[in-house]
GROMACS .gro file of C-alpha atoms in nm:
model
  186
    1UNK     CA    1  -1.756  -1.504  -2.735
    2UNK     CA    2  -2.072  -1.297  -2.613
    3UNK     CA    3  -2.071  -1.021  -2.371
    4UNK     CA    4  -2.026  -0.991  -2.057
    5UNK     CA    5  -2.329  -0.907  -1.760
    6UNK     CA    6  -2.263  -0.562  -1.617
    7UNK     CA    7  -2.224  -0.776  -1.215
    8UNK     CA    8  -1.961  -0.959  -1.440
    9UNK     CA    9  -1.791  -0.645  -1.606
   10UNK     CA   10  -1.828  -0.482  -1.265
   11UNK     CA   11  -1.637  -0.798  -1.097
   12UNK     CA   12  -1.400  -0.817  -1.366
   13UNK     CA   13  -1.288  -0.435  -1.286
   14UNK     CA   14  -1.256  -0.483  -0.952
   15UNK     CA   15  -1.054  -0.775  -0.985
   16UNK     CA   16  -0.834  -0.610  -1.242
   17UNK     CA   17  -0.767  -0.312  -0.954
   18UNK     CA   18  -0.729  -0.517  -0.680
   19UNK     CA   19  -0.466  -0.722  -0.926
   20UNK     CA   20  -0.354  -0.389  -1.001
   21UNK     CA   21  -0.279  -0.257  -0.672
   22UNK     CA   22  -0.057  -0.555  -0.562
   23UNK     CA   23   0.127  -0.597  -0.882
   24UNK     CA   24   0.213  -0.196  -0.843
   25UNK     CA   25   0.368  -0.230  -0.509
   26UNK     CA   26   0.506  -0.569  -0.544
   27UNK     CA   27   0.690  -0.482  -0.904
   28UNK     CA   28   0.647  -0.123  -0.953
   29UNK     CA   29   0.436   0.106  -1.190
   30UNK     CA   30   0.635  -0.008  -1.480
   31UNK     CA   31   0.402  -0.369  -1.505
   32UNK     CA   32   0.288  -0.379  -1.859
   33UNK     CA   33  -0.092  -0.388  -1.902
   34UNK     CA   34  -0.071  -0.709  -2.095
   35UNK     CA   35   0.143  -0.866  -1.780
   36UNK     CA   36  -0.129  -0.737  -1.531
   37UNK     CA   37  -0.418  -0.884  -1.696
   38UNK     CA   38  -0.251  -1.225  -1.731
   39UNK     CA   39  -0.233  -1.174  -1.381
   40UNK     CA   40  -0.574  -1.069  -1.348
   41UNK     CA   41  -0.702  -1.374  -1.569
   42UNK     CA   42  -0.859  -1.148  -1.814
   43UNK     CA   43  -0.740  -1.042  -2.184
   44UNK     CA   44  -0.496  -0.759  -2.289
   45UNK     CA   45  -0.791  -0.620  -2.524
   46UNK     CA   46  -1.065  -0.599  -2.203
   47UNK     CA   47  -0.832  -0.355  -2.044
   48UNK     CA   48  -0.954  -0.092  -2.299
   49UNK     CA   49  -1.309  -0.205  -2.192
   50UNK     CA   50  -1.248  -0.122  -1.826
   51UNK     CA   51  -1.019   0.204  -1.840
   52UNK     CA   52  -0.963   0.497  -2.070
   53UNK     CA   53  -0.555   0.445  -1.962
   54UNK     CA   54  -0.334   0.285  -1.760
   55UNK     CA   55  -0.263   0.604  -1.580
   56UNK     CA   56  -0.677   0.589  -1.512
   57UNK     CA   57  -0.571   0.230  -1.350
   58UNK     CA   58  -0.277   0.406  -1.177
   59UNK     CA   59  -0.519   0.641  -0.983
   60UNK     CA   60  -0.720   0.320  -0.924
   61UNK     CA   61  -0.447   0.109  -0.761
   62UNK     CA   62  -0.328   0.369  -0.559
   63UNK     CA   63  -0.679   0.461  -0.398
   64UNK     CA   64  -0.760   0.072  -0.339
   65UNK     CA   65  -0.400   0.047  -0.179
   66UNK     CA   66  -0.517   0.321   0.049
   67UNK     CA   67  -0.848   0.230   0.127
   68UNK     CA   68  -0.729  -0.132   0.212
   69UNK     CA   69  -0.456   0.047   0.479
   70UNK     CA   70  -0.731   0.254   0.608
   71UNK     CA   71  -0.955  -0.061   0.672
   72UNK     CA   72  -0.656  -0.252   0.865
   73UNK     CA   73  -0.627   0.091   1.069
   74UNK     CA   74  -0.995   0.040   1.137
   75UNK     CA   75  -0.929  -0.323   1.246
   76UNK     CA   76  -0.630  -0.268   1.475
   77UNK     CA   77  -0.820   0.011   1.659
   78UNK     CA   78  -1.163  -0.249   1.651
   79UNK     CA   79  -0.889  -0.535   1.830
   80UNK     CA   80  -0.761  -0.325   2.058
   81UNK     CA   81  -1.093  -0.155   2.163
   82UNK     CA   82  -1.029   0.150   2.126
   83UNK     CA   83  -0.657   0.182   2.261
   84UNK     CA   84  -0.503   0.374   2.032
   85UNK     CA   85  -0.195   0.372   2.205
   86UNK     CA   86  -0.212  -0.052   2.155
   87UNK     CA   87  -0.337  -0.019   1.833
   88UNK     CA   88  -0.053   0.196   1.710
   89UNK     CA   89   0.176  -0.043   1.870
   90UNK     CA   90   0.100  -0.358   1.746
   91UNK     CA   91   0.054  -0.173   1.423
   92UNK     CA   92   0.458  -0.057   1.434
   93UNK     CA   93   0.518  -0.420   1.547
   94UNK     CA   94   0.385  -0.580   1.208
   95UNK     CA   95   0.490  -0.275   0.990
   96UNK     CA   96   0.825  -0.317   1.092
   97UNK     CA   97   0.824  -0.695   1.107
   98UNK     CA   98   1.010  -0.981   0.867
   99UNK     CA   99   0.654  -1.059   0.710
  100UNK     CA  100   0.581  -0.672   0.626
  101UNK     CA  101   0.975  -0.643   0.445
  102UNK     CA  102   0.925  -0.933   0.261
  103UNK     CA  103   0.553  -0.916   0.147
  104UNK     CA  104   0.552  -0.583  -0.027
  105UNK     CA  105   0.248  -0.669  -0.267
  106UNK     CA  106  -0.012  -0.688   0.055
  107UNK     CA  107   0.206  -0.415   0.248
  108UNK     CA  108   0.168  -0.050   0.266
  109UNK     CA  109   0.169   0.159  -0.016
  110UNK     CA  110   0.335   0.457   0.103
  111UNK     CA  111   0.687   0.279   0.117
  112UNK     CA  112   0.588   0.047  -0.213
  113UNK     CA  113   0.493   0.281  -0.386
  114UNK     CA  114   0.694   0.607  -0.335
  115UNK     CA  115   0.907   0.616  -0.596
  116UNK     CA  116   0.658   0.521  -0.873
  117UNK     CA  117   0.451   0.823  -0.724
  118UNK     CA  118   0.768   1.081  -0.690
  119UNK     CA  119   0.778   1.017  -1.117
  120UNK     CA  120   0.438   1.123  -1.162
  121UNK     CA  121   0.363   1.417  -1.234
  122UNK     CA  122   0.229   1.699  -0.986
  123UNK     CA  123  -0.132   1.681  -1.103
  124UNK     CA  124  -0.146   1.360  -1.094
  125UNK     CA  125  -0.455   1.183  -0.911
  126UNK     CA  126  -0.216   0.909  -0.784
  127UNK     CA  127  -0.029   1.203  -0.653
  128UNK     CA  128  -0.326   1.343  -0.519
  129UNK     CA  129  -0.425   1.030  -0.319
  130UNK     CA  130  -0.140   0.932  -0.237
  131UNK     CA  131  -0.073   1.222  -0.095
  132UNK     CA  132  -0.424   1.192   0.101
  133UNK     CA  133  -0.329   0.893   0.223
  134UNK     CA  134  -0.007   0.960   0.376
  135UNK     CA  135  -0.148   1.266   0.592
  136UNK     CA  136  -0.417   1.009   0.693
  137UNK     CA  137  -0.157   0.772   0.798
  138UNK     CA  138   0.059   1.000   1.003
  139UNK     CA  139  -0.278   1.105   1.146
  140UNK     CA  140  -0.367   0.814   1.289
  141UNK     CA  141   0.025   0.745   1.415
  142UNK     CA  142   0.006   1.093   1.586
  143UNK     CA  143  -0.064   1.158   1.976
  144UNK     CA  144  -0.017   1.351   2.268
  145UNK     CA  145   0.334   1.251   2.239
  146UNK     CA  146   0.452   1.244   1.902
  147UNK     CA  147   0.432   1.395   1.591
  148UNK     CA  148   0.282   1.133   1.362
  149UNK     CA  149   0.499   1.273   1.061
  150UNK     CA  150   0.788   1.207   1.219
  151UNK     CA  151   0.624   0.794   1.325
  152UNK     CA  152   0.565   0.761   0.982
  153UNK     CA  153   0.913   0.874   0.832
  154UNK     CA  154   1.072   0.677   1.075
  155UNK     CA  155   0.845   0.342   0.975
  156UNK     CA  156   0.866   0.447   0.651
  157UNK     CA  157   1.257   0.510   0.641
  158UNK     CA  158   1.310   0.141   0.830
  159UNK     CA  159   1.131  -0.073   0.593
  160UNK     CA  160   1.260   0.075   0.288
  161UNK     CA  161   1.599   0.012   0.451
  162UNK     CA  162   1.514  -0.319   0.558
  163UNK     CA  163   1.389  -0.439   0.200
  164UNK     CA  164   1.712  -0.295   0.029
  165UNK     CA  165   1.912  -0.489   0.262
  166UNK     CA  166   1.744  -0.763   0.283
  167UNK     CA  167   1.958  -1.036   0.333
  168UNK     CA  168   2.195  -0.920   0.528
  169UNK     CA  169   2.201  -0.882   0.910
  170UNK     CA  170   2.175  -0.560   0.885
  171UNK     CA  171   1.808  -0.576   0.747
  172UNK     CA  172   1.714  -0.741   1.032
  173UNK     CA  173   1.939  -0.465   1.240
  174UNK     CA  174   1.700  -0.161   1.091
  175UNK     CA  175   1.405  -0.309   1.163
  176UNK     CA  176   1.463  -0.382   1.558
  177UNK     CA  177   1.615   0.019   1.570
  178UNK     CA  178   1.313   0.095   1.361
  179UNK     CA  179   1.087  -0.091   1.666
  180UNK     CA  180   1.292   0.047   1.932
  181UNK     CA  181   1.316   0.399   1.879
  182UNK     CA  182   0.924   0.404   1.814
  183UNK     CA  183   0.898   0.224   2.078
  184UNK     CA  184   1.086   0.468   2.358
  185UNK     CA  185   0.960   0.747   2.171
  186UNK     CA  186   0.586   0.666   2.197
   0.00000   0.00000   0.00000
């Protein structure tokens, strides 16, 4: 088998990190590299091609995770012009939403992958970013109003709730207190 272009190495990558980044907050950290480059199409062996480690992929994921919930923040405040106060609306509508709680591999990664991140270890540069990204998020949940912190622990706390109970009405019971207490508060 001869090599691969660099535009196909380069593709290849990204496809293993995008692969990567759902897998990890779908499943968890734990994923085996061999399972996540079945499920990346490629070979076990072009892992070593692509990354010194998978804790190198780790920091990966968790930045692509983040960038991708930055560029739906972008979106929401391009749809609603502007608004934020509409934009962080609808965006508390879908996060707390049956679709969100049951579709963890597209969802956010600061409920999917909290735990996994908690384990690593302090220097970590999943840490790091992920800890970027969750000051970003309560950023952009923050206003006049409200402490975003306190938006973000409450969206946060919800779904987690909501996907360890799914199943049971009271799943569906979180979520709507989730909505409604964001809701009045904001």
């Amino acid at each position: 088998m001869g090599r691969v272009s660099q535009a196909q190495a380069e593709e290849n990558r990204r496809r293993v990190v995008d692969t990567a980044s759902r897998l990890f907050r779908e499943q968890g950290m734990q994923v085996s590299v061999a399972d996540l480059m079945k499920a990346a199409g490629l070979t076990h062996g072009a892992f070593y091609k692509q990354f010194a480690s998978k804790e190198a992929l780790v920091d990966e994921a968790t930045a692509h995770a983040f960038a991708e919930l930055a560029r739906r923040h972008s979106a929401g405040l391009e749809r609603h012009h502007g608004q934020n106060a509409a934009a962080r609306q609808a965006l508390i509508d879908t996060y707390l939403s049956d679709e969100h709680r049951d579709a963890p591999a597209d969802g956010c990664p600061v409920a999917a992958l909290a735990s996994d991140i908690a384990r690593e270890s302090g220097g970590s540069e999943a840490r790091h970013v992920y800890a970027e990204g969750v000051a970003d998020f309560a950023d952009f949940l923050a206003d006049d109003d409200q402490d975003g912190i306190v938006r973000l622990c409450t969206l946060f706390g919800a779904l987690v709730l909501s996907r360890a109970t799914k199943g049971s009405p009271l799943s569906e019971e979180i979520l709507a207190a989730g909505r409604a207490a964001l809701t009045e508060a904001g």
